[in-house]
């Protein structure tokens, strides 16, 4: 297969794709994927394909669309077949394709038709500038065959899976290289300001990579010969998608590191810093290079690009990666114990403040990702739990249990799984066998309780046993009331009413605009006292010691009154350092 991708019209956001099939089948069928591995939602990429045409022997041949993402070409067997089409690209996420006058980006799952029956032959990709802006460059994890100094030219993939797993960044971008584990890594950033402290970013990323390579392989080289980080800095964005030897990332421009003032040292990272969040994202996607791209669910042994690929193991592959992403920052020396424990506390509170944790198991959440996790609505927190966040806490519990019992750690379990499964497909039974061998007992009870039931996790006792101090603070006001709100443009709007909370008992509903509060007067003959509010935090001062108030709401343009009984204060976990020596056996491992 030979693809040529070029910029057709950046202002119209159009790529042009030419596909040459050397030896097509008779009535050759083609399809475009409906999803991209790593992002578990059917996204219907074919909606952006237009003007598909085909030629054979220099003559046009008919193309018939069979369904939403498949086509059949009335071709004869043997003679080379050529197809041309356009792709509209204006999704700035990491999952699809984007093109304007400033940059281009694409995943092959959005641009490259699959030639059915020939997915396992070599796939060549030519990246041509077309009408691209002068000065653009190219970055990709694909193997270069013949490329110019800017990166335009010919690349090779072993098969369609490899082509689909190597996104392409195009444009004027900041670029730097470093070596980790004996492998060259490249970091490119589009959208960065001139003030970027690239030296710090590269050094911090190098430390993350070195730490993770050592985690998996000790002194041995990693299972890839090159790696590319592709980061797009935007005004407001966040996300990442893992690939076999690269990752596509998005962050807020304000989260990039800035150089310190003359004579100052770089500030220590805090849990609330945007740059800490960015490093955690980098760590997360890099860890995926092993955990999901190679060590993967058995259901992902061969991706089916035509439909959902269900698995109950996302709590392991996403959740355990979420556990290790921040832990690797600590082990790389980028954050201290206190900062790391604050990040753990944040994860604990996120799960505890989600009523859906008592409704859906984390295994069910993994299986339902296709219809629930990526389809967020006002009831999502009441019906679901995040396989990322709770999965990370399951990993934490397993790690601390192994350590407390004196039988190694989850680190050893991960390496055991890598070797047992030969860096390939795994099942839950493989995890149980690794736990039993290293932990010297069965962990079926823990997996049943923590993964396949909605039981609470024994977090406090395990954390205290490893030297963490567990305290409790009053929960945020929204959590106490049982609501999630937005406060933009001077409007206080209820986004979610949490199950079992005071707001639900009062009859409040998602979509209500909260206009004000009303209190009964202490004098029986006096009128009620009413106040206009714009933010939730205005309520406590108005409430004083009164336990009941009436929420004044606008619902479908009608004014609604909901009597709200102030709840007993709920609590949020706060973690600190109790015993640094015991903590070091875990955090500095």
Coordinates of C-alpha atoms in Angstrom, one line a residue:
X1 CA 0.0 0.0 0.0
X2 CA 1.3 3.4 -0.9
X3 CA -0.3 6.5 0.6
X4 CA 0.5 10.1 -0.2
X5 CA -0.8 12.7 2.2
X6 CA -0.5 16.4 1.3
X7 CA -2.0 19.7 2.4
X8 CA -4.7 20.6 -0.2
X9 CA -6.1 23.7 1.4
X10 CA -5.1 24.8 4.9
X11 CA -7.8 27.5 5.1
X12 CA -10.5 24.9 4.2
X13 CA -8.9 22.4 6.5
X14 CA -8.5 19.8 3.8
X15 CA -5.9 17.1 3.4
X16 CA -5.7 15.2 0.1
X17 CA -4.9 11.5 0.2
X18 CA -3.8 9.4 -2.8
X19 CA -3.7 5.6 -2.3
X20 CA -2.0 3.2 -4.7
X21 CA -2.9 -0.5 -4.3
X22 CA -0.3 -2.5 -6.2
X23 CA -2.4 -5.8 -6.5
X24 CA -6.0 -5.2 -5.6
X25 CA -8.6 -8.0 -5.3
X26 CA -11.5 -8.2 -7.7
X27 CA -14.1 -5.7 -6.4
X28 CA -11.7 -4.5 -3.8
X29 CA -13.2 -3.4 -0.5
X30 CA -11.9 -0.6 1.7
X31 CA -12.9 0.8 5.1
X32 CA -12.0 3.7 7.4
X33 CA -11.7 2.9 11.1
X34 CA -14.6 4.0 13.4
X35 CA -12.3 4.4 16.4
X36 CA -8.7 4.8 17.4
X37 CA -7.0 2.5 19.9
X38 CA -6.5 4.1 23.3
X39 CA -9.7 6.2 23.0
X40 CA -12.6 3.9 23.6
X41 CA -15.5 5.5 21.7
X42 CA -16.8 5.0 18.2
X43 CA -16.1 8.3 16.5
X44 CA -17.1 7.7 12.9
X45 CA -14.1 9.1 11.2
X46 CA -15.7 8.5 7.8
X47 CA -17.9 11.6 8.4
X48 CA -15.0 13.7 7.3
X49 CA -14.1 11.8 4.1
X50 CA -15.3 13.3 0.8
X51 CA -14.9 13.0 -3.0
X52 CA -13.6 9.4 -3.1
X53 CA -12.7 8.5 -6.7
X54 CA -10.8 5.5 -8.2
X55 CA -8.9 4.7 -11.4
X56 CA -7.5 1.5 -12.9
X57 CA -5.5 1.4 -16.1
X58 CA -5.9 5.2 -16.3
X59 CA -9.7 4.7 -16.5
X60 CA -12.2 5.8 -13.8
X61 CA -13.9 2.9 -12.0
X62 CA -17.1 3.0 -10.0
X63 CA -16.9 3.2 -6.2
X64 CA -20.0 2.1 -4.2
X65 CA -20.5 2.9 -0.5
X66 CA -21.6 -0.2 1.4
X67 CA -22.3 1.3 4.8
X68 CA -21.1 4.1 7.1
X69 CA -17.4 3.3 6.7
X70 CA -16.9 0.7 3.9
X71 CA -16.7 1.0 0.2
X72 CA -16.3 -1.3 -2.8
X73 CA -14.4 -0.5 -5.9
X74 CA -15.4 -2.3 -9.1
X75 CA -11.8 -3.2 -9.9
X76 CA -10.2 -6.1 -11.7
X77 CA -7.7 -8.2 -9.9
X78 CA -4.0 -7.6 -10.4
X79 CA -3.8 -4.3 -12.2
X80 CA -2.7 -1.4 -10.0
X81 CA -5.6 0.6 -8.4
X82 CA -5.4 4.3 -7.5
X83 CA -7.8 6.2 -5.2
X84 CA -8.0 9.8 -4.3
X85 CA -10.1 11.6 -1.7
X86 CA -10.1 14.5 0.7
X87 CA -10.3 14.6 4.5
X88 CA -11.8 17.6 6.4
X89 CA -9.5 18.1 9.4
X90 CA -10.5 20.5 12.1
X91 CA -10.5 18.6 15.4
X92 CA -7.6 19.8 17.6
X93 CA -7.7 16.8 19.9
X94 CA -5.1 14.0 19.9
X95 CA -7.6 11.5 18.4
X96 CA -8.3 12.6 14.9
X97 CA -6.8 15.2 12.5
X98 CA -6.3 19.0 12.3
X99 CA -5.2 21.4 9.7
X100 CA -5.0 25.2 9.4
X101 CA -2.3 27.6 8.3
X102 CA -0.4 27.3 11.5
X103 CA -0.1 23.5 11.9
X104 CA -1.2 20.1 10.7
X105 CA -1.7 16.9 12.7
X106 CA -3.2 13.5 11.8
X107 CA -3.6 9.9 12.9
X108 CA -3.8 7.4 10.0
X109 CA -7.1 6.1 11.4
X110 CA -8.6 9.4 10.3
X111 CA -6.9 9.6 6.9
X112 CA -5.8 6.2 5.6
X113 CA -8.4 3.8 4.2
X114 CA -7.7 0.1 5.0
X115 CA -7.4 -2.1 2.0
X116 CA -9.3 -5.2 3.3
X117 CA -7.4 -8.4 3.0
X118 CA -4.1 -6.6 2.7
X119 CA -3.7 -5.1 6.2
X120 CA -0.5 -7.1 6.9
X121 CA 1.6 -6.1 3.9
X122 CA 4.0 -3.2 4.1
X123 CA 2.4 0.3 4.1
X124 CA 4.4 3.2 2.7
X125 CA 3.5 6.8 3.5
X126 CA 4.7 9.8 1.6
X127 CA 4.1 13.1 3.5
X128 CA 4.2 15.9 0.9
X129 CA 3.9 19.6 1.7
X130 CA 1.4 20.4 -1.0
X131 CA 0.3 23.9 -0.3
X132 CA 1.7 23.9 3.3
X133 CA 3.1 27.1 4.7
X134 CA 6.8 27.6 3.9
X135 CA 9.1 26.5 6.7
X136 CA 6.9 23.6 8.0
X137 CA 8.6 20.5 9.4
X138 CA 7.4 16.9 10.1
X139 CA 7.7 14.8 13.2
X140 CA 6.5 11.1 13.4
X141 CA 7.6 7.8 14.9
X142 CA 7.4 6.1 11.5
X143 CA 10.6 4.7 10.0
X144 CA 12.0 7.2 7.5
X145 CA 13.1 5.9 4.1
X146 CA 13.9 9.0 2.1
X147 CA 13.1 12.3 3.7
X148 CA 14.4 15.8 3.4
X149 CA 15.9 18.0 6.2
X150 CA 12.4 19.1 7.2
X151 CA 11.1 15.6 7.5
X152 CA 8.9 15.6 4.3
X153 CA 9.3 12.4 2.2
X154 CA 8.8 8.7 2.4
X155 CA 8.2 6.6 5.5
X156 CA 7.5 2.9 6.0
X157 CA 5.2 0.9 8.3
X158 CA 5.3 -2.9 8.6
X159 CA 1.5 -3.1 8.4
X160 CA -1.6 -1.1 8.8
X161 CA -1.5 -1.4 12.6
X162 CA 1.9 0.3 12.7
X163 CA 0.7 3.0 10.3
X164 CA -2.3 3.6 12.6
X165 CA -0.1 3.8 15.6
X166 CA 2.2 6.6 14.4
X167 CA 0.6 10.0 14.3
X168 CA 2.2 12.9 12.3
X169 CA 2.8 16.5 13.4
X170 CA 3.4 19.2 10.8
X171 CA 4.2 22.8 11.1
X172 CA 6.7 25.3 12.7
X173 CA 7.4 23.8 16.0
X174 CA 10.0 23.9 18.8
X175 CA 12.1 20.8 18.7
X176 CA 14.8 19.2 20.9
X177 CA 16.4 15.8 21.3
X178 CA 17.8 13.8 24.3
X179 CA 18.9 10.3 25.0
X180 CA 17.4 8.0 27.6
X181 CA 18.1 4.3 28.0
X182 CA 20.5 4.5 25.0
X183 CA 17.6 5.6 22.7
X184 CA 17.2 8.9 21.0
X185 CA 14.0 10.8 22.1
X186 CA 12.6 13.8 20.2
X187 CA 10.3 16.4 21.8
X188 CA 8.4 18.8 19.5
X189 CA 6.0 21.5 20.7
X190 CA 3.6 23.5 18.6
X191 CA 2.0 26.7 19.9
X192 CA 4.7 27.4 22.6
X193 CA 5.6 31.0 23.4
X194 CA 9.1 32.4 23.2
X195 CA 9.4 32.2 26.9
X196 CA 9.4 28.4 27.0
X197 CA 12.0 27.0 29.4
X198 CA 12.8 24.1 27.0
X199 CA 16.0 23.2 28.9
X200 CA 14.0 22.4 32.0
X201 CA 11.3 20.5 30.2
X202 CA 13.8 18.3 28.4
X203 CA 15.7 17.5 31.5
X204 CA 12.6 16.7 33.5
X205 CA 11.3 14.5 30.7
X206 CA 14.6 12.7 30.4
X207 CA 14.5 11.9 34.1
X208 CA 11.0 10.5 33.7
X209 CA 12.1 8.3 30.7
X210 CA 15.2 7.1 32.5
X211 CA 13.2 6.2 35.6
X212 CA 10.6 4.2 33.6
X213 CA 13.1 2.4 31.4
X214 CA 15.0 1.3 34.5
X215 CA 11.7 0.3 36.2
X216 CA 10.9 -2.1 33.3
X217 CA 14.3 -3.2 32.1
X218 CA 17.0 -2.3 34.6
X219 CA 20.1 -1.8 32.5
X220 CA 18.6 -3.3 29.4
X221 CA 17.4 -1.2 26.4
X222 CA 13.7 -0.5 25.9
X223 CA 11.7 -2.2 23.2
X224 CA 11.9 0.7 20.7
X225 CA 14.7 2.3 18.8
X226 CA 13.4 5.9 18.8
X227 CA 10.6 7.9 20.5
X228 CA 8.8 11.1 19.7
X229 CA 6.8 13.4 22.1
X230 CA 4.4 15.6 20.1
X231 CA 2.9 18.3 22.3
X232 CA 0.4 21.0 21.2
X233 CA 0.2 24.0 23.6
X234 CA -3.2 25.7 23.4
X235 CA -5.1 28.4 25.3
X236 CA -7.3 25.8 27.0
X237 CA -6.7 22.1 26.5
X238 CA -5.5 18.9 28.1
X239 CA -5.1 15.3 26.9
X240 CA -2.9 12.6 25.6
X241 CA -2.9 9.4 23.5
X242 CA -0.3 6.7 23.7
X243 CA 1.4 5.0 20.8
X244 CA 4.1 2.4 20.4
X245 CA 7.0 4.8 20.0
X246 CA 5.4 8.2 20.3
X247 CA 2.7 10.1 22.1
X248 CA 0.4 13.0 21.1
X249 CA -0.2 15.5 24.0
X250 CA -2.2 18.7 24.6
X251 CA -1.6 21.1 27.4
X252 CA -2.5 24.7 28.3
X253 CA 0.1 27.1 27.1
X254 CA 0.3 28.5 30.6
X255 CA 1.4 25.1 32.0
X256 CA 4.6 25.1 30.1
X257 CA 7.7 25.9 32.3
X258 CA 9.0 29.4 32.2
X259 CA 12.7 30.3 32.9
X260 CA 13.3 31.7 36.4
X261 CA 14.3 35.3 36.9
X262 CA 18.0 36.0 36.8
X263 CA 19.6 34.7 40.0
X264 CA 16.6 32.6 41.0
X265 CA 16.4 28.8 41.1
X266 CA 13.4 27.0 39.5
X267 CA 10.5 26.8 41.9
X268 CA 9.8 23.4 43.5
X269 CA 6.8 21.7 42.0
X270 CA 3.5 21.7 43.9
X271 CA 0.6 19.4 43.4
X272 CA -1.5 22.2 42.2
X273 CA 0.9 23.5 39.6
X274 CA -0.1 23.2 35.9
X275 CA 3.5 22.1 35.1
X276 CA 3.2 19.2 37.6
X277 CA 0.0 18.1 35.8
X278 CA 1.9 18.3 32.4
X279 CA 4.7 16.1 33.7
X280 CA 2.2 13.7 35.1
X281 CA 0.6 13.5 31.6
X282 CA 4.0 12.9 30.0
X283 CA 4.7 10.2 32.5
X284 CA 1.3 8.6 32.0
X285 CA 1.6 8.3 28.2
X286 CA 5.2 7.1 28.3
X287 CA 4.3 4.4 30.8
X288 CA 1.7 3.2 28.3
X289 CA 4.5 2.4 25.9
X290 CA 4.7 -0.8 27.9
X291 CA 1.4 -1.0 29.7
X292 CA -1.3 -1.3 27.0
X293 CA 0.7 -0.8 23.8
X294 CA 2.7 -4.0 24.3
X295 CA 1.4 -5.6 27.5
X296 CA -2.2 -5.4 26.5
X297 CA -5.7 -7.0 27.1
X298 CA -6.1 -10.3 25.3
X299 CA -9.1 -8.8 23.7
X300 CA -6.7 -6.3 22.0
X301 CA -4.4 -9.0 20.5
X302 CA -5.6 -7.8 17.1
X303 CA -7.6 -4.5 17.0
X304 CA -10.9 -4.6 15.2
X305 CA -11.2 -1.1 13.7
X306 CA -14.8 -1.7 12.6
X307 CA -16.5 -1.9 16.0
X308 CA -16.1 -1.6 19.8
X309 CA -13.4 -3.8 21.3
X310 CA -14.6 -4.6 24.8
X311 CA -12.5 -5.5 27.8
X312 CA -12.9 -5.6 31.6
X313 CA -9.3 -4.7 32.1
X314 CA -9.1 -1.0 31.6
X315 CA -8.9 -0.6 35.4
X316 CA -5.5 -2.4 35.1
X317 CA -4.2 -0.8 31.9
X318 CA -5.4 2.7 32.5
X319 CA -5.8 2.6 36.3
X320 CA -2.4 1.1 37.0
X321 CA -0.8 3.5 34.6
X322 CA -2.5 6.3 36.5
X323 CA -1.0 5.0 39.7
X324 CA 2.5 4.9 38.3
X325 CA 2.4 8.2 36.4
X326 CA 2.8 10.4 39.5
X327 CA 4.8 7.8 41.4
X328 CA 7.4 8.0 38.7
X329 CA 7.6 11.8 39.2
X330 CA 8.4 11.1 42.8
X331 CA 11.0 8.4 42.0
X332 CA 12.6 10.6 39.4
X333 CA 13.1 13.3 42.1
X334 CA 10.8 15.8 40.5
X335 CA 8.4 16.1 43.4
X336 CA 8.8 15.4 47.1
X337 CA 6.9 13.0 49.4
X338 CA 4.4 15.7 50.6
X339 CA 3.5 16.7 47.0
X340 CA 3.1 13.1 46.0
X341 CA 0.8 12.4 48.9
X342 CA -1.3 15.4 48.0
X343 CA -1.8 13.9 44.5
X344 CA -2.9 10.6 46.1
X345 CA -5.3 12.4 48.3
X346 CA -6.8 14.1 45.3
X347 CA -7.5 10.8 43.7
X348 CA -9.0 9.4 46.8
X349 CA -11.4 12.4 47.2
X350 CA -12.4 12.2 43.5
X351 CA -13.6 8.6 44.0
X352 CA -15.1 9.2 47.4
X353 CA -17.1 12.1 46.1
X354 CA -18.5 10.0 43.2
X355 CA -21.8 8.2 44.2
X356 CA -21.4 6.0 41.2
X357 CA -18.6 4.1 43.0
X358 CA -21.4 2.3 44.9
X359 CA -23.3 1.5 41.7
X360 CA -20.7 0.3 39.2
X361 CA -17.7 -1.9 39.7
X362 CA -14.4 -0.8 38.2
X363 CA -14.5 -3.9 35.9
X364 CA -17.9 -2.9 34.7
X365 CA -16.7 0.6 34.2
X366 CA -13.9 -0.8 31.9
X367 CA -16.4 -2.8 29.8
X368 CA -18.9 0.2 29.6
X369 CA -16.2 2.7 28.6
X370 CA -17.6 2.7 25.0
X371 CA -21.1 3.9 26.1
X372 CA -20.5 5.6 29.4
X373 CA -17.0 7.0 30.2
X374 CA -16.8 9.1 27.0
X375 CA -20.5 10.0 27.0
X376 CA -20.6 12.3 30.0
X377 CA -24.0 13.6 31.1
X378 CA -25.5 15.1 34.2
X379 CA -26.0 11.6 35.8
X380 CA -22.5 10.3 35.1
X381 CA -21.2 10.8 38.6
X382 CA -24.2 9.0 40.0
X383 CA -24.0 5.9 37.8
X384 CA -20.3 5.4 37.0
X385 CA -16.9 5.3 38.5
X386 CA -13.6 6.2 36.7
X387 CA -11.5 3.2 35.8
X388 CA -8.6 5.6 35.7
X389 CA -8.9 6.9 39.2
X390 CA -10.4 3.9 41.1
X391 CA -8.0 1.6 39.1
X392 CA -5.1 3.7 40.4
X393 CA -6.4 3.2 44.0
X394 CA -6.7 -0.5 43.4
X395 CA -3.1 -0.5 42.3
X396 CA -2.2 1.5 45.4
X397 CA -3.9 -1.0 47.7
X398 CA -2.2 -4.0 46.0
X399 CA 1.2 -2.3 46.2
X400 CA 0.9 -1.3 49.9
X401 CA -0.6 -4.8 50.8
X402 CA 2.4 -6.6 49.2
X403 CA 4.8 -4.3 50.9
X404 CA 3.1 -4.6 54.3
X405 CA 3.1 -8.3 54.1
X406 CA 6.8 -8.3 53.2
X407 CA 6.4 -9.9 49.8
X408 CA 7.9 -7.5 47.4
X409 CA 5.8 -4.9 45.6
X410 CA 3.5 -4.1 42.7
X411 CA 6.7 -3.1 40.8
X412 CA 7.8 -6.7 40.8
X413 CA 4.4 -7.9 39.8
X414 CA 4.4 -5.6 36.7
X415 CA 7.8 -6.9 35.7
X416 CA 6.6 -10.4 36.2
X417 CA 3.7 -9.8 34.0
X418 CA 5.9 -8.3 31.3
X419 CA 8.0 -11.5 31.3
X420 CA 5.1 -13.9 31.8
X421 CA 3.1 -12.5 28.9
X422 CA 6.2 -11.7 26.8
X423 CA 5.2 -8.1 26.5
X424 CA 2.0 -9.2 24.8
X425 CA -1.6 -10.1 25.5
X426 CA -2.6 -10.8 29.2
X427 CA -5.7 -11.7 31.1
X428 CA -6.8 -11.1 34.7
X429 CA -5.7 -14.7 35.4
X430 CA -2.2 -13.7 34.6
X431 CA -2.3 -10.9 37.2
X432 CA -3.7 -13.3 39.8
X433 CA -0.9 -15.9 39.1
X434 CA 1.8 -13.2 39.3
X435 CA 0.3 -11.9 42.6
X436 CA 0.2 -15.4 44.0
X437 CA 3.7 -16.3 43.1
X438 CA 5.2 -13.1 44.4
X439 CA 2.8 -12.5 47.3
X440 CA 3.0 -16.1 48.4
X441 CA -0.8 -16.4 48.7
X442 CA -3.9 -16.0 46.7
X443 CA -5.2 -12.4 46.0
X444 CA -8.5 -13.6 44.5
X445 CA -10.4 -12.2 47.5
X446 CA -8.8 -8.7 47.1
X447 CA -9.5 -8.6 43.4
X448 CA -13.1 -9.8 43.9
X449 CA -13.7 -7.1 46.5
X450 CA -11.8 -4.2 45.0
X451 CA -12.4 -4.8 41.3
X452 CA -15.6 -6.9 41.0
X453 CA -17.7 -5.4 43.8
X454 CA -18.5 -1.9 45.0
X455 CA -16.9 -2.4 48.4
X456 CA -14.9 0.5 49.8
X457 CA -11.1 0.2 49.5
X458 CA -9.0 -0.1 52.8
X459 CA -7.0 3.0 51.9
X460 CA -6.5 4.7 55.3
X461 CA -5.1 1.6 57.1
X462 CA -2.8 0.8 54.3
X463 CA -1.4 4.3 53.9
X464 CA -0.9 4.7 57.7
X465 CA 1.0 1.4 57.7
X466 CA 3.5 2.8 55.2
X467 CA 4.2 6.0 57.0
X468 CA 1.5 8.4 55.7
X469 CA -0.5 10.6 58.0
X470 CA -4.3 10.5 57.2
X471 CA -6.4 13.4 58.3
X472 CA -9.8 14.8 57.3
X473 CA -10.9 18.3 56.4
X474 CA -14.3 19.7 55.7
X475 CA -15.4 18.8 52.2
X476 CA -15.9 21.7 49.7
X477 CA -19.3 23.3 49.9
X478 CA -20.5 21.9 46.6
X479 CA -19.8 18.4 47.9
X480 CA -21.5 19.1 51.2
X481 CA -24.7 20.2 49.3
X482 CA -24.5 17.4 46.8
X483 CA -24.1 19.5 43.6
X484 CA -21.6 20.3 40.9
X485 CA -22.0 23.8 39.5
X486 CA -20.6 26.2 36.9
X487 CA -20.0 29.8 37.8
X488 CA -19.3 31.6 34.5
X489 CA -20.6 34.9 33.2
X490 CA -22.2 35.8 36.5
X491 CA -24.5 32.8 36.3
X492 CA -24.6 30.0 38.9
X493 CA -25.8 26.9 37.1
X494 CA -26.4 23.4 38.6
X495 CA -24.5 20.9 36.4
X496 CA -25.0 17.7 38.4
X497 CA -27.2 16.8 41.4
X498 CA -25.4 14.0 43.3
X499 CA -27.3 10.9 44.4
X500 CA -28.4 11.0 48.1
X501 CA -27.4 14.6 48.7
X502 CA -29.2 17.5 50.2
X503 CA -29.8 19.1 46.8
X504 CA -31.5 16.0 45.5
X505 CA -33.7 15.8 48.6
X506 CA -34.7 19.4 48.0
X507 CA -35.8 18.7 44.4
X508 CA -33.0 20.6 42.6
X509 CA -32.2 19.4 39.1
X510 CA -29.4 19.7 36.6
X511 CA -29.8 22.8 34.4
X512 CA -31.3 24.9 37.2
X513 CA -29.9 28.5 37.4
X514 CA -29.5 29.2 41.1
X515 CA -30.6 32.9 41.4
X516 CA -30.8 33.4 45.1
X517 CA -31.5 32.1 48.6
X518 CA -34.4 32.9 51.0
X519 CA -34.5 32.5 54.8
X520 CA -37.5 32.5 57.0
X521 CA -37.3 35.5 59.5
X522 CA -37.0 34.8 63.2
X523 CA -40.0 37.1 63.7
X524 CA -43.2 35.2 62.7
X525 CA -44.8 38.3 61.2
X526 CA -41.8 39.5 59.3
X527 CA -41.4 38.7 55.5
X528 CA -38.7 36.2 54.4
X529 CA -35.2 37.5 53.9
X530 CA -34.0 36.9 50.3
X531 CA -30.6 37.5 48.7
X532 CA -29.3 37.3 45.1
X533 CA -26.3 35.1 44.6
X534 CA -23.8 34.6 41.8
X535 CA -21.4 32.1 43.4
X536 CA -21.8 29.2 45.8
X537 CA -19.3 30.5 48.3
X538 CA -21.6 33.5 49.0
X539 CA -24.2 31.3 50.7
X540 CA -22.4 30.4 54.0
X541 CA -22.1 34.1 55.1
X542 CA -25.8 34.6 54.3
X543 CA -26.9 31.4 56.1
X544 CA -25.2 32.2 59.4
X545 CA -26.4 29.4 61.8
X546 CA -29.7 28.7 60.0
X547 CA -30.2 25.1 59.1
X548 CA -32.8 25.6 56.4
X549 CA -33.0 27.8 53.4
X550 CA -35.0 28.0 50.2
X551 CA -33.1 27.9 47.0
X552 CA -34.6 30.3 44.4
X553 CA -34.1 28.7 40.9
X554 CA -34.9 29.4 37.3
X555 CA -36.0 26.2 35.5
X556 CA -37.2 26.4 31.9
X557 CA -37.8 30.1 32.5
X558 CA -40.1 29.4 35.5
X559 CA -39.2 30.4 39.0
X560 CA -38.9 27.4 41.3
X561 CA -38.4 27.3 45.1
X562 CA -36.7 24.3 46.7
X563 CA -36.4 24.0 50.5
X564 CA -32.9 22.9 51.3
X565 CA -31.9 21.4 54.6
X566 CA -28.3 22.1 55.4
X567 CA -26.4 18.8 55.6
X568 CA -24.1 17.5 58.3
X569 CA -20.6 18.4 57.1
X570 CA -18.9 15.8 55.0
X571 CA -15.1 15.3 54.9
X572 CA -12.2 15.1 52.5
X573 CA -9.0 13.2 53.0
X574 CA -5.8 15.0 53.6
X575 CA -2.5 13.1 53.5
X576 CA 0.9 14.1 55.0
X577 CA 4.2 12.6 56.0
X578 CA 4.1 10.7 59.3
X579 CA 7.2 8.5 59.0
X580 CA 9.6 9.5 56.2
X581 CA 11.7 6.4 56.7
X582 CA 8.8 4.0 56.1
X583 CA 7.6 6.1 53.2
X584 CA 11.0 5.9 51.6
X585 CA 10.6 2.1 51.3
X586 CA 7.7 2.8 49.0
X587 CA 8.2 6.1 47.3
X588 CA 12.0 5.9 46.7
X589 CA 11.9 2.3 45.6

